[in-house]
Tab-separated table of C-alpha atoms in Angstrom:
chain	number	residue	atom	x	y	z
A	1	UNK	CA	52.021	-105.346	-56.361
A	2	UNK	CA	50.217	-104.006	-53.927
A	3	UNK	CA	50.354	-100.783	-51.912
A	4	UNK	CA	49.145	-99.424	-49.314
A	5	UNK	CA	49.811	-96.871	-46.570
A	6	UNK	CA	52.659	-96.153	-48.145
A	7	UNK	CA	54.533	-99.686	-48.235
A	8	UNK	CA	54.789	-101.920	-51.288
A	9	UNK	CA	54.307	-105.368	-51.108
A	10	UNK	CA	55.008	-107.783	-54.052
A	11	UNK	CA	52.739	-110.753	-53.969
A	12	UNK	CA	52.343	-110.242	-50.261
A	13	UNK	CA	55.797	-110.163	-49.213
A	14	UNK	CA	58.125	-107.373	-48.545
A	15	UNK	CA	59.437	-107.840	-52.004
A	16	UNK	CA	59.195	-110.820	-54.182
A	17	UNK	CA	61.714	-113.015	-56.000
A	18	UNK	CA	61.742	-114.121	-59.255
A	19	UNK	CA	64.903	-116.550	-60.648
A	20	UNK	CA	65.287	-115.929	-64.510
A	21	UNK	CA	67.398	-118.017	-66.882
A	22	UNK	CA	69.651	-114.923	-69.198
A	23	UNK	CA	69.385	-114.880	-72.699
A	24	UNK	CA	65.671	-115.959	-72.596
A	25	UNK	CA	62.303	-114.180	-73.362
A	26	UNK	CA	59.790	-114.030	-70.331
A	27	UNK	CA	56.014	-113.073	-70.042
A	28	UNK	CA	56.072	-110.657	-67.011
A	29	UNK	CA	52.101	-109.965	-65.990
A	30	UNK	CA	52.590	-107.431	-63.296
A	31	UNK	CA	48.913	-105.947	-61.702
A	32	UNK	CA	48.987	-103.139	-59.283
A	33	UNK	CA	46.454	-102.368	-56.547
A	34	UNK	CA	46.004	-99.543	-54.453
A	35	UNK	CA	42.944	-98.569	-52.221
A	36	UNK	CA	43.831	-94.948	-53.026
A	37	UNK	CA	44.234	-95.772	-57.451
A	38	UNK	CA	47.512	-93.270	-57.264
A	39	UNK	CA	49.195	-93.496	-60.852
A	40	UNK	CA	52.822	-94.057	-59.979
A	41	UNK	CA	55.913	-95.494	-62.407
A	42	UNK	CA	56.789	-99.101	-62.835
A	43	UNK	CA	60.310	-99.155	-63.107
A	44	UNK	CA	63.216	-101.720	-63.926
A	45	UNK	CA	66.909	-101.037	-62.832
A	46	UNK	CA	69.083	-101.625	-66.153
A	47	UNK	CA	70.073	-104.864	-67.494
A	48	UNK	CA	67.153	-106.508	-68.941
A	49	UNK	CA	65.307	-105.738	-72.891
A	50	UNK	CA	61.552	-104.500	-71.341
A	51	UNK	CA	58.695	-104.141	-73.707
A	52	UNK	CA	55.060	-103.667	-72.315
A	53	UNK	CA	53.192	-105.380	-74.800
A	54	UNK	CA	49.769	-105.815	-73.259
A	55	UNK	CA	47.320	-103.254	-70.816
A	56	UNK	CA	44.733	-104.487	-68.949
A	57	UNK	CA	44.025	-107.471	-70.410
A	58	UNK	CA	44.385	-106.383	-74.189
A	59	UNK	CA	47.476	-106.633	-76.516
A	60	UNK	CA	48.669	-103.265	-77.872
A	61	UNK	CA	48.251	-102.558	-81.639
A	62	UNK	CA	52.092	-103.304	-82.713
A	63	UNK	CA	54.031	-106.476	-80.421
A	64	UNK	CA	56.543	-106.144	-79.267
A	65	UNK	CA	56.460	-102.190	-79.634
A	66	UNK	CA	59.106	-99.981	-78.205
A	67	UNK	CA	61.629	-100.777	-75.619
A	68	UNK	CA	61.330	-99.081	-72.311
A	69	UNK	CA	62.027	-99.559	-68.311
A	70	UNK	CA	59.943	-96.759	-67.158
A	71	UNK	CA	55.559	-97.507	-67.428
A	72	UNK	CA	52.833	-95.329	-65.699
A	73	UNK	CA	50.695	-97.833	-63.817
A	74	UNK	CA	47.467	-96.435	-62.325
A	75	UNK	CA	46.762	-97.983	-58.956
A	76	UNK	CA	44.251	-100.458	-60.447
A	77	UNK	CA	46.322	-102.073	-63.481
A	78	UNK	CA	47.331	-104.848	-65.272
A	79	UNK	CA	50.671	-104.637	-67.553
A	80	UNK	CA	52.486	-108.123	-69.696
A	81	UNK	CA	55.886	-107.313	-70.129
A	82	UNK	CA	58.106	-109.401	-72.737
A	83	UNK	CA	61.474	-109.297	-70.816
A	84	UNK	CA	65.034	-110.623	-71.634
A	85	UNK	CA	68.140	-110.415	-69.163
A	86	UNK	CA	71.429	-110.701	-70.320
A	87	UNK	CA	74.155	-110.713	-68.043
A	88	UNK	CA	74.162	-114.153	-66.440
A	89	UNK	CA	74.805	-113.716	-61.891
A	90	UNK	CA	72.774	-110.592	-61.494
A	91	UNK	CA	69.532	-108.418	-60.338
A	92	UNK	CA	67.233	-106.828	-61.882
A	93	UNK	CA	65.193	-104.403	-59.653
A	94	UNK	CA	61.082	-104.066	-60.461
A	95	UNK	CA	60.044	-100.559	-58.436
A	96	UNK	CA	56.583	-99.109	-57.763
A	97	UNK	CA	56.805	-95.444	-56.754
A	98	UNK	CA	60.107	-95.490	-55.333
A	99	UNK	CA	59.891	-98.845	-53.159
A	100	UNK	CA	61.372	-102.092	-54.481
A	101	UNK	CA	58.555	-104.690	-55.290
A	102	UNK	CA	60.585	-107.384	-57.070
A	103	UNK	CA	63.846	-108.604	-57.683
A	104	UNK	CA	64.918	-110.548	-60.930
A	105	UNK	CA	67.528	-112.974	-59.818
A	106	UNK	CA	69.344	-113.479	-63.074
A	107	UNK	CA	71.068	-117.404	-63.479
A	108	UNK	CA	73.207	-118.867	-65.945
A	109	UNK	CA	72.440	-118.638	-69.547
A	110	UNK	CA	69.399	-121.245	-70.644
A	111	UNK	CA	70.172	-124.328	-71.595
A	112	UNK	CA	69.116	-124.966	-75.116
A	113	UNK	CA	68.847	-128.267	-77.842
A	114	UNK	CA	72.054	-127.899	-80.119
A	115	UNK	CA	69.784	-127.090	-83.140
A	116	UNK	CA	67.675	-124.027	-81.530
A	117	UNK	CA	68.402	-120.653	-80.849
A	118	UNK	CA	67.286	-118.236	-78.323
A	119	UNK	CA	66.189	-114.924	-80.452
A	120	UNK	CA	67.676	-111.761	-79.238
A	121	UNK	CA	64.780	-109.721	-80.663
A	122	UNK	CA	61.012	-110.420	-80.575
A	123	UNK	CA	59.037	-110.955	-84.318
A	124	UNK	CA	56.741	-107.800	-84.751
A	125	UNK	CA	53.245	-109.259	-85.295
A	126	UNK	CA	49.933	-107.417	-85.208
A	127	UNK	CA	47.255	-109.146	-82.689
A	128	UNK	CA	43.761	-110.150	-83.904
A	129	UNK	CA	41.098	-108.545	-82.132
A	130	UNK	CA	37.648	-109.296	-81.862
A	131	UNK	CA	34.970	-106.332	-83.433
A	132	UNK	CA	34.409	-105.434	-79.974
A	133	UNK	CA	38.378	-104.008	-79.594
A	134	UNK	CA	38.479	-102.491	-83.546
A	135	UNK	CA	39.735	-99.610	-84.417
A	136	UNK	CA	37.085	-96.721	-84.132
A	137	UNK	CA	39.606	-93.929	-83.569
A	138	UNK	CA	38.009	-92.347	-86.883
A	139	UNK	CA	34.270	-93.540	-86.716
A	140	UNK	CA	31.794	-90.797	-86.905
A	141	UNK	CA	30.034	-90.355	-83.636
A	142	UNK	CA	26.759	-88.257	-83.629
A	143	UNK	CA	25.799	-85.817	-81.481
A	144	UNK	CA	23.854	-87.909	-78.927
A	145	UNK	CA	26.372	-90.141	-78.782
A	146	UNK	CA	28.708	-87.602	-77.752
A	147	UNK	CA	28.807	-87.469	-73.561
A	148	UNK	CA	31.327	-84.771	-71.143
A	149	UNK	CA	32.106	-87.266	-67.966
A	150	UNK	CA	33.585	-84.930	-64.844
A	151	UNK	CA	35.276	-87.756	-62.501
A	152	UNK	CA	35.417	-86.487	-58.350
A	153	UNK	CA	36.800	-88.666	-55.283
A	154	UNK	CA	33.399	-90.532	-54.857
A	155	UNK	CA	31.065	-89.280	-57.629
A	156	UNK	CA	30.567	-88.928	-61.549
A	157	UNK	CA	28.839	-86.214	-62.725
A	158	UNK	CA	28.102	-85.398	-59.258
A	159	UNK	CA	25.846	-88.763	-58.785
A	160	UNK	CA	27.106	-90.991	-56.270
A	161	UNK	CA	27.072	-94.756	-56.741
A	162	UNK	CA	23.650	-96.192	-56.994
A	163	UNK	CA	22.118	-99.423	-58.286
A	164	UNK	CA	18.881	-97.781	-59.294
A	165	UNK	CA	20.372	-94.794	-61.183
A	166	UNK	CA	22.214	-94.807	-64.499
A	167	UNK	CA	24.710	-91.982	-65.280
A	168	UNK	CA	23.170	-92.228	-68.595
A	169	UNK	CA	21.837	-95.066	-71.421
A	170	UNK	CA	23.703	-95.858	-74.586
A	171	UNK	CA	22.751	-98.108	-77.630
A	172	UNK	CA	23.971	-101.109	-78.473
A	173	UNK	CA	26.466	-101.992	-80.943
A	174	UNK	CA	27.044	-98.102	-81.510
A	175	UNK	CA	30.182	-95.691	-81.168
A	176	UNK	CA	29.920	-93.447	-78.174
A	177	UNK	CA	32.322	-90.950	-77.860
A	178	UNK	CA	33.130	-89.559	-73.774
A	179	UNK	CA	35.125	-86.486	-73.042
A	180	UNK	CA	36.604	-87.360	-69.310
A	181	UNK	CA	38.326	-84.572	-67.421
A	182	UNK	CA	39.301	-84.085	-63.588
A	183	UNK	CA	40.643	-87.870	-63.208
A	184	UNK	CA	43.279	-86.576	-60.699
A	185	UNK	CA	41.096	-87.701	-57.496
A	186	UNK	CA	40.201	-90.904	-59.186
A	187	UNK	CA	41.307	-92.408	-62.337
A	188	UNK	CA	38.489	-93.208	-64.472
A	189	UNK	CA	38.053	-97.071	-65.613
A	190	UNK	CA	35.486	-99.046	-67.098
A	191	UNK	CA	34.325	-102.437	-66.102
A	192	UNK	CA	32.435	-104.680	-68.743
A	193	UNK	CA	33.563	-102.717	-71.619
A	194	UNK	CA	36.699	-101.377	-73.339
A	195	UNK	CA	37.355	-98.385	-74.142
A	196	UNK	CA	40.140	-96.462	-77.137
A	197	UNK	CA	41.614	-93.244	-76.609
A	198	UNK	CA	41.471	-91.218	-79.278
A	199	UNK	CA	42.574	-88.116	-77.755
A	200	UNK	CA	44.597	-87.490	-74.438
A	201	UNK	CA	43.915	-84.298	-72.201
């Protein structure tokens, strides 16, 4: 989805189409791009079971987690969405903002052997992660791993973008902990290497 000067485009059209079979489960890997990064809502008009179970790239702690229509996608995201649509001969609206960026064209029901079923809910099962994506909400972080990050339009920390000039070194294979603030001009992201939030200001 992408937007810019205020229109919304989905994969470079106006608004694009997807046909869905009802009464079957769907990945949905929806990424959102905007020169500006605005945060806006993801939304789905009723008649489908939504659950976001992936961010960027990396599966959330508990699949399928919590049902839901309404996501807050920064303008530089990635969200997988398991989705099931019931009602056989309808639409299913995807909006970004307030501008329609997909339709769901529901069909008939999907056409299954006579000795499988289509589950109505999703198993819950708890993704494997590599150590790099562990847990480390209650590691102990020292002192001079600890670093305050101030995010403006163009700068961090007020350094500007340079290849020659590190906003500061950290250690390998160690917990660093960051305290962000200001990301209203400019959400903050990392590229490289993930990041958990441990608490949210």
């Amino acid at each position: 989805i992408l937007r810019v000067n205020g229109n919304v485009f989905g994969n470079g059209k106006h608004y694009e189409v997807f046909n869905l079979e009802a009464t079957k489960w769907y990945r949905l890997r929806l990424s959102t791009v905007d020169p500006l990064a605005v945060p806006l809502e993801l939304r789905f008009t009723p008649g489908c079971k939504i659950h976001k179970v992936a961010s960027d790239g990396i599966w959330h702690s508990r699949i399928p987690g919590d049902e839901g229509f309404r996501f807050e996608m920064t303008g530089a995201s990635r969200g997988d969405f398991a989705i099931r649509c019931e009602s056989p001969n309808s639409f299913v609206n995807i909006l970004y903002g307030d501008e329609v960026a997909a339709i769901l064209d529901i069909g008939q029901e999907a056409l299954i052997p006579d000795n499988a079923e289509l589950e109505a809910d999703l198993e819950v099962w708890i993704p494997v992660r590599p150590p790099s994506l562990q847990d480390i909400s209650s590691a102990v972080v020292t002192s001079e791993n600890q670093f305050i990050v101030n995010v403006q339009r163009d700068s961090i920390n007020d350094k500007h973008w340079n290849v020659d000039t590190a906003l500061t070194t950290i250690g390998f294979d160690e917990v660093h902990e960051w305290s962000i603030s200001d990301t209203t001009e400019h959400p903050f992201h990392m590229h490289l290497y993930h990041m958990q939030i441990v608490t949210s200001g």
